[in-house]
JSON list of C-alpha atoms in Angstrom, two decimals:
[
{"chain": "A", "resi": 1, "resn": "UNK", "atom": "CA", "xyz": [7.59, -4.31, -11.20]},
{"chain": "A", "resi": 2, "resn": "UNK", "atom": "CA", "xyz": [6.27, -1.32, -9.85]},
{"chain": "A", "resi": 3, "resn": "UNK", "atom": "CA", "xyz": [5.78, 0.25, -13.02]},
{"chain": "A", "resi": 4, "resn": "UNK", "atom": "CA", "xyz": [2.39, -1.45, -13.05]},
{"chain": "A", "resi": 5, "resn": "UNK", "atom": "CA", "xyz": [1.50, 0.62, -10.59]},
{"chain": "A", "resi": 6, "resn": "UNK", "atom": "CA", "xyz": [1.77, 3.45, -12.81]},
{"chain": "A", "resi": 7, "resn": "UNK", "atom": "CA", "xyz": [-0.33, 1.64, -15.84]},
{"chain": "A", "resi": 8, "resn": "UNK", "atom": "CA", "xyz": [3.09, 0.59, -17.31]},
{"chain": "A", "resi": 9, "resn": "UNK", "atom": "CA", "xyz": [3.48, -2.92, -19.27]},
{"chain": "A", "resi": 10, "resn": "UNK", "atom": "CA", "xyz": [5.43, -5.43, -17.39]},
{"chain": "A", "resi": 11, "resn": "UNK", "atom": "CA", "xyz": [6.73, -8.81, -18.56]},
{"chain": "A", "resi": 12, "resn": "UNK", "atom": "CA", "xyz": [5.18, -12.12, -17.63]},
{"chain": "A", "resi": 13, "resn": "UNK", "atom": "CA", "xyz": [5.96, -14.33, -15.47]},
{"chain": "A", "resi": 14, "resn": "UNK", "atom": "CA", "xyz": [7.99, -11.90, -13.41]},
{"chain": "A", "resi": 15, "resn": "UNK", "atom": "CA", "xyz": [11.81, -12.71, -12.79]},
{"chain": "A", "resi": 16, "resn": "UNK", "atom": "CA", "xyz": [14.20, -13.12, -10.34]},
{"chain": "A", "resi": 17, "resn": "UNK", "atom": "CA", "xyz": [16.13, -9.95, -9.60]},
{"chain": "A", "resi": 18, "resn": "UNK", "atom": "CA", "xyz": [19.40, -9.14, -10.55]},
{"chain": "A", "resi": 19, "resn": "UNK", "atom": "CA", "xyz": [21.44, -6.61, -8.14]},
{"chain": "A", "resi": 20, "resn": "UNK", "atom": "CA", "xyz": [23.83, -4.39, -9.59]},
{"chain": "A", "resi": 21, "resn": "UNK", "atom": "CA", "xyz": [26.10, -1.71, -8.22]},
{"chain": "A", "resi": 22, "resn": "UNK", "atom": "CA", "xyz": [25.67, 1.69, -9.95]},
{"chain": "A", "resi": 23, "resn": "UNK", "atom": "CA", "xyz": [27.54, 3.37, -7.37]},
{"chain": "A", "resi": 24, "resn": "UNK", "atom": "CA", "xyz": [30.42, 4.48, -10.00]},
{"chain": "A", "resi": 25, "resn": "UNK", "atom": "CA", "xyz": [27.45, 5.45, -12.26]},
{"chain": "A", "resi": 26, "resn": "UNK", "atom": "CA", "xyz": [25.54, 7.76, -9.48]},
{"chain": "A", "resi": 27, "resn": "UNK", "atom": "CA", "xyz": [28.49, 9.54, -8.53]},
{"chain": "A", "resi": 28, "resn": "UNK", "atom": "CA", "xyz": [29.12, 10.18, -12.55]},
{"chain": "A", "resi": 29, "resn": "UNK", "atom": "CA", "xyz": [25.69, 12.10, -11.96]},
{"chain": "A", "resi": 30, "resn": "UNK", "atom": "CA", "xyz": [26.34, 14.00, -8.29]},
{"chain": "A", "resi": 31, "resn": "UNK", "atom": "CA", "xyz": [28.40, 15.65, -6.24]},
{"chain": "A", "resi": 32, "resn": "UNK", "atom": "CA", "xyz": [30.84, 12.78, -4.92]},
{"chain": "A", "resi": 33, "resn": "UNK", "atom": "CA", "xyz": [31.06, 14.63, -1.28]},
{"chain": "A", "resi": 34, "resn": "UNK", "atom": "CA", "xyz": [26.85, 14.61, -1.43]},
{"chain": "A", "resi": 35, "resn": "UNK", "atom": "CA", "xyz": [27.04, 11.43, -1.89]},
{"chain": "A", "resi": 36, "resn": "UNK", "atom": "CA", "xyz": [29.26, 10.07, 0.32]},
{"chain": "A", "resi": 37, "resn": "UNK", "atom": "CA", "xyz": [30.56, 6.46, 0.95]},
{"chain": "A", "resi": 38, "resn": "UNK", "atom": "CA", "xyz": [27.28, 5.26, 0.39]},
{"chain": "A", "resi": 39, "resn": "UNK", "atom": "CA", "xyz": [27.14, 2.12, -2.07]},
{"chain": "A", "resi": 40, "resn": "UNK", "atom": "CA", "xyz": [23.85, 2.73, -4.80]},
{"chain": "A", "resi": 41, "resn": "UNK", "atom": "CA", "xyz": [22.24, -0.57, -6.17]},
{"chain": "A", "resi": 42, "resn": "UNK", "atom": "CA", "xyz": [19.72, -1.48, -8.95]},
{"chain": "A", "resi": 43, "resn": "UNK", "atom": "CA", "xyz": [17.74, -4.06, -8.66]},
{"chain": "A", "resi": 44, "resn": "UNK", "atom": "CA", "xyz": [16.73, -5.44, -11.99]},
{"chain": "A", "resi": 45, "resn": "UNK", "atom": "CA", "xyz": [14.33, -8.29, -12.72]},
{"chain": "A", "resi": 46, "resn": "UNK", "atom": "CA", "xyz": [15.71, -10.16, -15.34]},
{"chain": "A", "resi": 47, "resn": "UNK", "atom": "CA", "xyz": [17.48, -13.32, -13.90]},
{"chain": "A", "resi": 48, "resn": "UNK", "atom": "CA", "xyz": [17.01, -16.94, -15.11]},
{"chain": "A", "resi": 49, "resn": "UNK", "atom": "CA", "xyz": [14.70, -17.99, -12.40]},
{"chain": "A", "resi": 50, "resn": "UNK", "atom": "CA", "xyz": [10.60, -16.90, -12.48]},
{"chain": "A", "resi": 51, "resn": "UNK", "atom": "CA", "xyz": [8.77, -15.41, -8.68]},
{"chain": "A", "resi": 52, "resn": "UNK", "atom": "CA", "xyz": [5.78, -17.30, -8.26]},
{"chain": "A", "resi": 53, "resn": "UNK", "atom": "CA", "xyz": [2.53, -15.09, -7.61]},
{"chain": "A", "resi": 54, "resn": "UNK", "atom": "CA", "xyz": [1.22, -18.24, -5.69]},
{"chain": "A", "resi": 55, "resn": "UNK", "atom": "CA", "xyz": [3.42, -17.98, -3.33]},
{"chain": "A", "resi": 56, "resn": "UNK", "atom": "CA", "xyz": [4.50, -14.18, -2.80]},
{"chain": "A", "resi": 57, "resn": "UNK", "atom": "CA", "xyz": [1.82, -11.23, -2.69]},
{"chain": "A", "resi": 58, "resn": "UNK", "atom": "CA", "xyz": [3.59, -8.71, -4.10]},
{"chain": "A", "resi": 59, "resn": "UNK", "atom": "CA", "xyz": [4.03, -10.63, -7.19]},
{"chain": "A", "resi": 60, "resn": "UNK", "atom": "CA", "xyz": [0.00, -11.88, -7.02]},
{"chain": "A", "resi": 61, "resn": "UNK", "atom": "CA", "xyz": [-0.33, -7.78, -7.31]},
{"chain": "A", "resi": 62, "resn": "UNK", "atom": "CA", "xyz": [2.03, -6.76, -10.06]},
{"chain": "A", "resi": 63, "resn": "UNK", "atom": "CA", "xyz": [0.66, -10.00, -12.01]},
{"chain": "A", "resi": 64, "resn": "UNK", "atom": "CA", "xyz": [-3.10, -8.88, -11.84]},
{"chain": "A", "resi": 65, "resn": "UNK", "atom": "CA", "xyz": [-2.33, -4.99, -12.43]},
{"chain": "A", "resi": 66, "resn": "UNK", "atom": "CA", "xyz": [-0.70, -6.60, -16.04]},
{"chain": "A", "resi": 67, "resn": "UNK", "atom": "CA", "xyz": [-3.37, -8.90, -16.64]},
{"chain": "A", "resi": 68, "resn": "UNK", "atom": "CA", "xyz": [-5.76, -5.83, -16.10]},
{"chain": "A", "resi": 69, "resn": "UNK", "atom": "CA", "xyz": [-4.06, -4.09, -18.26]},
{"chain": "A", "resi": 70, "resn": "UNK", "atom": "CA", "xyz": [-3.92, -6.77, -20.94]},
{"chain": "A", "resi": 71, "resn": "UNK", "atom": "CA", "xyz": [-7.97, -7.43, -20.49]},
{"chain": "A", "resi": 72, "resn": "UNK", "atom": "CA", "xyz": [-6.99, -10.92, -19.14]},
{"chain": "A", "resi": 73, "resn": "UNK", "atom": "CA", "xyz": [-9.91, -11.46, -17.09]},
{"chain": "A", "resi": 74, "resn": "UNK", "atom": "CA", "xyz": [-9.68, -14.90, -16.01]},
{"chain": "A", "resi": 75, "resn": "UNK", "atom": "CA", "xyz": [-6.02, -14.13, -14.96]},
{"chain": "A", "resi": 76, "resn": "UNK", "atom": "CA", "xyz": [-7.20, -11.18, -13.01]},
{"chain": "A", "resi": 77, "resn": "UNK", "atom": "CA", "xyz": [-9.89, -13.41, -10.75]},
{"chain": "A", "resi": 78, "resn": "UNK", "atom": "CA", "xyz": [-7.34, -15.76, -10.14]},
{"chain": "A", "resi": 79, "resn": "UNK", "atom": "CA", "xyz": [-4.82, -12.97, -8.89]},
{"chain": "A", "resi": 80, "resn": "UNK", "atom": "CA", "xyz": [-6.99, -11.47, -6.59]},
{"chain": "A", "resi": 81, "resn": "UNK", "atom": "CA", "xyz": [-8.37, -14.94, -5.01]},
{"chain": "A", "resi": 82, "resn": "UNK", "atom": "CA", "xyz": [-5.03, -15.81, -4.41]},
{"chain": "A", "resi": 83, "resn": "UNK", "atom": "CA", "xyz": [-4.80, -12.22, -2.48]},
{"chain": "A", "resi": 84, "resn": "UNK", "atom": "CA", "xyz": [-8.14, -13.19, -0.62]},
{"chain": "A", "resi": 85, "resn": "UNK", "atom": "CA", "xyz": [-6.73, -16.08, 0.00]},
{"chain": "A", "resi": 86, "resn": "UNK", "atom": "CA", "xyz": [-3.55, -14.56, 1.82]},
{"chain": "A", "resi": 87, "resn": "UNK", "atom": "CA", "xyz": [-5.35, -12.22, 3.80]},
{"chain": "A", "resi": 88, "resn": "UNK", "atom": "CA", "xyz": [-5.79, -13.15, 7.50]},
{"chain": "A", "resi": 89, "resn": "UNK", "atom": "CA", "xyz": [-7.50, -10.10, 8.68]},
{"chain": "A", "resi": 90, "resn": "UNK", "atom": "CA", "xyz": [-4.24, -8.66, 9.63]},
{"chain": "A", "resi": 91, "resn": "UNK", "atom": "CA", "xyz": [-1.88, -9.19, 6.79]},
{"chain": "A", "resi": 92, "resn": "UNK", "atom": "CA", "xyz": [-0.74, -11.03, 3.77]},
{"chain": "A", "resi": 93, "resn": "UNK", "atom": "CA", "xyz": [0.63, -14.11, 5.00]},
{"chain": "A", "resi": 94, "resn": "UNK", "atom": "CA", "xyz": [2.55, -15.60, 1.66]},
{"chain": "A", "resi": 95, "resn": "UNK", "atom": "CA", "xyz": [5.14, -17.96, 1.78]},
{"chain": "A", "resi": 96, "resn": "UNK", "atom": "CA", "xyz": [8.03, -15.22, 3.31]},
{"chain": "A", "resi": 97, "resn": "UNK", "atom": "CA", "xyz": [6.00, -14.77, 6.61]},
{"chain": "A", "resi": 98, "resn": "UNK", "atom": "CA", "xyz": [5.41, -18.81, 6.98]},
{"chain": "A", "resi": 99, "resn": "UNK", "atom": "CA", "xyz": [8.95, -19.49, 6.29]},
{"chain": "A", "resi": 100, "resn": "UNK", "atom": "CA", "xyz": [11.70, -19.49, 8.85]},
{"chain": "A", "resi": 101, "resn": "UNK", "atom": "CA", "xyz": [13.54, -16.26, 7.93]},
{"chain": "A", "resi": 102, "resn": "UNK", "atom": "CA", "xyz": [13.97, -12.74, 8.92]},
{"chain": "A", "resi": 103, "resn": "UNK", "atom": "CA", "xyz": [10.09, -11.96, 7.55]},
{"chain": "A", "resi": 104, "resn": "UNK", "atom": "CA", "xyz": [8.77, -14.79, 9.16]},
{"chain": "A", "resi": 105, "resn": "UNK", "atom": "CA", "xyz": [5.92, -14.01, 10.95]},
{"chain": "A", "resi": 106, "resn": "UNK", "atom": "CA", "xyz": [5.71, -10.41, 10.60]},
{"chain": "A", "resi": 107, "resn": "UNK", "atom": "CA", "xyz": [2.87, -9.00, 7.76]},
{"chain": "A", "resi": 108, "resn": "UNK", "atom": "CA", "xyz": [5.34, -6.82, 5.23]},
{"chain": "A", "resi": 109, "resn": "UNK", "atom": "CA", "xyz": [3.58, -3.38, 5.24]},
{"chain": "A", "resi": 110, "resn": "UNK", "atom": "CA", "xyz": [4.06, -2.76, 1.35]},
{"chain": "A", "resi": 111, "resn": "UNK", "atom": "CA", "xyz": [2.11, -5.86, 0.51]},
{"chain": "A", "resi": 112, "resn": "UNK", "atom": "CA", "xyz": [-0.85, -5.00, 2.28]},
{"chain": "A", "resi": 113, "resn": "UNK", "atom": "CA", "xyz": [-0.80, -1.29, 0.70]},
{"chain": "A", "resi": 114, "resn": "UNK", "atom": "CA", "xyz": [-0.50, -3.71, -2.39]},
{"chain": "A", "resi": 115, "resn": "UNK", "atom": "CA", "xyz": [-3.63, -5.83, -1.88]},
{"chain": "A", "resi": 116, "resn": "UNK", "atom": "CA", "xyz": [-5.98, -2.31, -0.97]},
{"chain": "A", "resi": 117, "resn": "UNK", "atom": "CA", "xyz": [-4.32, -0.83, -4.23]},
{"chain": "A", "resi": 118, "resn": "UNK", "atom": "CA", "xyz": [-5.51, -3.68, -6.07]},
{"chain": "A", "resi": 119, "resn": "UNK", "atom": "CA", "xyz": [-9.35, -3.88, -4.38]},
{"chain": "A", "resi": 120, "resn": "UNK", "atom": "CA", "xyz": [-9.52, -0.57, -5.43]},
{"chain": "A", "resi": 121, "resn": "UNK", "atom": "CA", "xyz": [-8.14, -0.90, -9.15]},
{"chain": "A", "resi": 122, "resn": "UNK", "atom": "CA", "xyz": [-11.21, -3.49, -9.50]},
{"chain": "A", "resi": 123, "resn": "UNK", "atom": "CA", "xyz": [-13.75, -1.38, -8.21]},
{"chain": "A", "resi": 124, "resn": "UNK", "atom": "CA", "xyz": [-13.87, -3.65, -4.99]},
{"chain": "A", "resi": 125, "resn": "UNK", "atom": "CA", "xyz": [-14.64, -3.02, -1.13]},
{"chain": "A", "resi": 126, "resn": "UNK", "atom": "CA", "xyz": [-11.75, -2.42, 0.56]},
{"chain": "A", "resi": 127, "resn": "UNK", "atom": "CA", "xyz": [-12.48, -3.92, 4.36]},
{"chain": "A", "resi": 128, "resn": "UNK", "atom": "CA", "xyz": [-12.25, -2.01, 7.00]},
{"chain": "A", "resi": 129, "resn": "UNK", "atom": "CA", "xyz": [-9.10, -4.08, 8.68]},
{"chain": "A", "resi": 130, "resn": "UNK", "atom": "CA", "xyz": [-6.73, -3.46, 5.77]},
{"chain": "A", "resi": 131, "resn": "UNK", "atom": "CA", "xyz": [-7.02, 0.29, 5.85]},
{"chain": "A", "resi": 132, "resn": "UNK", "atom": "CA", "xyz": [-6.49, 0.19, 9.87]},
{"chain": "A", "resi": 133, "resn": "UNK", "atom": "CA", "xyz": [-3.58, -2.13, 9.58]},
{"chain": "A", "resi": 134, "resn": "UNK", "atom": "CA", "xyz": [-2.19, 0.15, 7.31]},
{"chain": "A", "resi": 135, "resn": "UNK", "atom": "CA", "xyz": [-3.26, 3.38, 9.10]},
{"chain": "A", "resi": 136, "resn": "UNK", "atom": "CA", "xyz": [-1.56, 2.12, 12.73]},
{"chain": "A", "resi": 137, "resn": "UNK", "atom": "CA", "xyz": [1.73, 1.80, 10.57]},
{"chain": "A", "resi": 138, "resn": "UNK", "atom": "CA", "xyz": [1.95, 5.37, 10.11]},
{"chain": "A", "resi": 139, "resn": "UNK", "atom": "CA", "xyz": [4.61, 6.70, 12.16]},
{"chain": "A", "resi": 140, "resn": "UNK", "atom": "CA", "xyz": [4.47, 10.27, 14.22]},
{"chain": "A", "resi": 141, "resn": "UNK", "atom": "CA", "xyz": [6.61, 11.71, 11.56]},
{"chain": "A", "resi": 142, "resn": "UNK", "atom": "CA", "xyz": [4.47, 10.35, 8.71]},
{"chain": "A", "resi": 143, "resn": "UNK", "atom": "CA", "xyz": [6.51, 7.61, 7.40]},
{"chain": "A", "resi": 144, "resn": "UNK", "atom": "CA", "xyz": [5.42, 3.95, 7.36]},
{"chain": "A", "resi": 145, "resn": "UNK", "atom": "CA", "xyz": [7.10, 0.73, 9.17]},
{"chain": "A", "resi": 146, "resn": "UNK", "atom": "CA", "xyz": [8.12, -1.81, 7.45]},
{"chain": "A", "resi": 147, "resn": "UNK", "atom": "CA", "xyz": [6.27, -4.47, 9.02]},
{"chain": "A", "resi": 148, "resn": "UNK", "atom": "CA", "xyz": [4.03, -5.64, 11.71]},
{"chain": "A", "resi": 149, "resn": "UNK", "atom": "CA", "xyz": [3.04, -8.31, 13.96]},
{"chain": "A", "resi": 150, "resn": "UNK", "atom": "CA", "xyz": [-0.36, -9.90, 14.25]},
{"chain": "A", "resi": 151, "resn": "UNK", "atom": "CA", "xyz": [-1.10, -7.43, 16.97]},
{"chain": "A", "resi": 152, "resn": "UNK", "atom": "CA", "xyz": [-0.73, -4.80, 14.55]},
{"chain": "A", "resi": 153, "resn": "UNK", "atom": "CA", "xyz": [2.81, -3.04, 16.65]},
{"chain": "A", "resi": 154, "resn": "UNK", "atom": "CA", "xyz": [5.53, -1.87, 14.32]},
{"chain": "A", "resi": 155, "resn": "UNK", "atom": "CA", "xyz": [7.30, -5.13, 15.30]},
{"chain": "A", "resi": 156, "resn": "UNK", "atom": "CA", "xyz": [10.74, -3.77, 15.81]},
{"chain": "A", "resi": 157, "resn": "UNK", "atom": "CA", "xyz": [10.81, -2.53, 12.13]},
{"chain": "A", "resi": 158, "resn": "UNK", "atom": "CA", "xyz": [11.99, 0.85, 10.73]},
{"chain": "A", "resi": 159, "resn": "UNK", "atom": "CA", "xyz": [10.12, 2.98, 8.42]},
{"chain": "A", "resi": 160, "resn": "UNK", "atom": "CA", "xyz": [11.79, 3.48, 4.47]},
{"chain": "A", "resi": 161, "resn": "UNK", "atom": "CA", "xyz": [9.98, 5.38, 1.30]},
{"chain": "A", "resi": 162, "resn": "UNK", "atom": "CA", "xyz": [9.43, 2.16, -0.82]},
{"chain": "A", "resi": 163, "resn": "UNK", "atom": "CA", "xyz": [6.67, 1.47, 1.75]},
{"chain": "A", "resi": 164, "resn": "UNK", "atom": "CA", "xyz": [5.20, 4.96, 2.68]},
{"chain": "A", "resi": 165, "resn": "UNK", "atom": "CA", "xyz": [5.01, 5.96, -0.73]},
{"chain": "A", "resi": 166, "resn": "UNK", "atom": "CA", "xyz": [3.06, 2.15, -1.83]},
{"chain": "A", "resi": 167, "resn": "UNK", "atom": "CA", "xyz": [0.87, 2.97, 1.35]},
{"chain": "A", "resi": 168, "resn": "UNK", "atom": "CA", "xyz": [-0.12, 6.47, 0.43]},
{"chain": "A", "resi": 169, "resn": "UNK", "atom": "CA", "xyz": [-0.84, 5.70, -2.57]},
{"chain": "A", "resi": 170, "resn": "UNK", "atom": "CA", "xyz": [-2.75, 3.08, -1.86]},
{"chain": "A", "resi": 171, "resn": "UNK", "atom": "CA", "xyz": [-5.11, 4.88, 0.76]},
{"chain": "A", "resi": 172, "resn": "UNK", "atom": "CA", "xyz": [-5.23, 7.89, -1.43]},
{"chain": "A", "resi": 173, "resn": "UNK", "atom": "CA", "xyz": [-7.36, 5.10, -3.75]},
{"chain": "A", "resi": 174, "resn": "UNK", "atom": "CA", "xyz": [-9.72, 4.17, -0.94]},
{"chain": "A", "resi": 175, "resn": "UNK", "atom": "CA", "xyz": [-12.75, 5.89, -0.90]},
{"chain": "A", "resi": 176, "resn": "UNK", "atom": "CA", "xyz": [-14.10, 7.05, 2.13]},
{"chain": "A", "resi": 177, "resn": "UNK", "atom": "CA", "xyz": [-16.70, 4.50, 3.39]},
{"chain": "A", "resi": 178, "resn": "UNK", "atom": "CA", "xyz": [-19.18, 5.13, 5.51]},
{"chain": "A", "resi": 179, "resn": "UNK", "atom": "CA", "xyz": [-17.47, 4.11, 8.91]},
{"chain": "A", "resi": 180, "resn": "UNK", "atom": "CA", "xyz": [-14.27, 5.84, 7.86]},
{"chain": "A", "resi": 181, "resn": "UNK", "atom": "CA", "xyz": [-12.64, 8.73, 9.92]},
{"chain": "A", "resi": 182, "resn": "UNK", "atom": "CA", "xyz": [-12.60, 10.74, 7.20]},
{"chain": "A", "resi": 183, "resn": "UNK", "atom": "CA", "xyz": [-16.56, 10.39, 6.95]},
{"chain": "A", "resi": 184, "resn": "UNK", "atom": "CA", "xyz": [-16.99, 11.12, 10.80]},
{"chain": "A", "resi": 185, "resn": "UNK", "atom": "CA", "xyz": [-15.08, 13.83, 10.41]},
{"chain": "A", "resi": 186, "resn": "UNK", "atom": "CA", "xyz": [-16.99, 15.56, 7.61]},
{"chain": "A", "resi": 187, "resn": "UNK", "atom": "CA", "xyz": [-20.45, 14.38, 8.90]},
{"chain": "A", "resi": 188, "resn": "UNK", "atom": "CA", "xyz": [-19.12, 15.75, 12.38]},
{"chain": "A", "resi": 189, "resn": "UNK", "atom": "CA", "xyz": [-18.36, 19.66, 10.45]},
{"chain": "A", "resi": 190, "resn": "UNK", "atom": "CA", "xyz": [-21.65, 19.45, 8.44]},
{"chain": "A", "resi": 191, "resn": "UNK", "atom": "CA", "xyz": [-23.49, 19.13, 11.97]},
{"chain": "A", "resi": 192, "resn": "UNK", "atom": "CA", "xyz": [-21.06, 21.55, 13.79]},
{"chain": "A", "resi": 193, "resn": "UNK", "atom": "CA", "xyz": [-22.25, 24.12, 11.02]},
{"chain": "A", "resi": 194, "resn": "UNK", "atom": "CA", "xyz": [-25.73, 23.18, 10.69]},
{"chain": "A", "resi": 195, "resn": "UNK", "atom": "CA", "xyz": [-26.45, 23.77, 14.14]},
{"chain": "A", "resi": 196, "resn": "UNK", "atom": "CA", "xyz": [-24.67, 27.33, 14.19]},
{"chain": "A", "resi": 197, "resn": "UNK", "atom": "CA", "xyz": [-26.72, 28.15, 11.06]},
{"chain": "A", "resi": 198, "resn": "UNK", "atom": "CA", "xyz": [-30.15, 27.29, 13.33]},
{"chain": "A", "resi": 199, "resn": "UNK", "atom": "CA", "xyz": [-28.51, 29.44, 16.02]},
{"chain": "A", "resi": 200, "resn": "UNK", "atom": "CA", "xyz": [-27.89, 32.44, 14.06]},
{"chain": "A", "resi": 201, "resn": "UNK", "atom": "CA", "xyz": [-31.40, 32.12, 12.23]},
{"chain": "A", "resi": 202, "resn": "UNK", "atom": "CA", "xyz": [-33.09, 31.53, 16.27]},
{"chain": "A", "resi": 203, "resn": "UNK", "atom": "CA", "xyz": [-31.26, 34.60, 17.04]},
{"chain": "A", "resi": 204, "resn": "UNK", "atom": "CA", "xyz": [-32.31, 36.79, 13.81]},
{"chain": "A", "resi": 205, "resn": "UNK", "atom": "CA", "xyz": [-35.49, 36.00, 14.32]},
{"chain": "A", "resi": 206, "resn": "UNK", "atom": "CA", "xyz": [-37.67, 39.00, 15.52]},
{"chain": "A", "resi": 207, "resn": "UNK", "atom": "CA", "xyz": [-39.58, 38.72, 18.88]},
{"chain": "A", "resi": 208, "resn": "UNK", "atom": "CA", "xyz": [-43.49, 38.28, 18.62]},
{"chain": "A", "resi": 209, "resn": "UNK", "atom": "CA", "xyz": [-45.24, 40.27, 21.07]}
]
């Protein structure tokens, strides 16, 4: 699935997945002491059953990113009302987070660098909350949590590179609106130097007499 992320074709409707241990296979490819006794599985979406994008938001991105790329517009609008329709402010809340279950309740992180990936892939707004939620995820080493709470704390969750590299590349796709730190920042420098330029030319300037 997350080859559509990259432009790649995906099939439609999107499958269960499949898990299967490549363990034997990864340490046919490393150093067996570098890898340790870790077990290495591949998930692979090609079981019998189908993921509804009606009911999971990852799935409501990866479908519109193919339909986008098939020139399916009516299946793109419906994709990304179905994300507007998920989003609370805070989070995507599909059917995982209203379900009883270890995600219930808490926004996923990845999903919500999904939906801002796919604003931007449609030339859309992305609003101010989803950046933020995604921005207070960032942990002081750089990584991302998992997930979050409606209060926008990491929610007991760990960070992992599936999301920080989904969320990165997500907010490396918003621009820079006008209320963004990035743009207070650089209006902030342009006056800084602005006013040091006026200085130095108040200074230059010779004294009448």
């Amino acid at each position: 699935m997350h080859e559509s992320l990259l432009g790649r074709s995906i099939p439609l409707p999107i499958h269960n997945a499949t898990i299967y241990n490549v363990t034997g296979y990864w340490k046919s490819l490393t150093n067996s002491q570098e890898t340790g006794n870790h077990t290495v599985k591949w998930e692979y979406h090609n079981s019998t059953g189908t993921l509804s994008p009606y009911d999971y938001g990852d799935i409501a991105t990866y479908t519109l990113l193919e339909y986008k790329r098939r020139n399916n517009e009516t299946g793109v609008q419906d994709m990304i009302q179905t994300l507007n329709t998920m989003w609370t402010g805070s989070g995507i809340a599909d059917q995982p987070y209203k379900e009883t279950g270890v995600q219930s309740g808490i926004y996923q992180t990845y999903k919500t660098a999904l939906y801002a990936y796919a604003l931007t892939q449609l030339s859309i707004p992305v609003p101010a909350t989803v950046t933020a939620a995604l921005l207070r995820m960032q942990g002081p080493d750089g990584g991302f949590h998992t997930g979050y709470g409606t209060n926008l704390t990491y929610a007991g969750t760990d960070e992992n590179a599936e999301t920080t590299s989904m969320s990165i590349l997500a907010l490396n796709t918003v621009p820079p609106g006008p209320n963004s730190t990035l743009s207070w920042i650089g209006t902030s420098i342009t006056v800084t130097l602005l006013l040091v330029l006026l200085v130095i030319r108040a200074s230059r300037r010779p004294t009448r007499k």
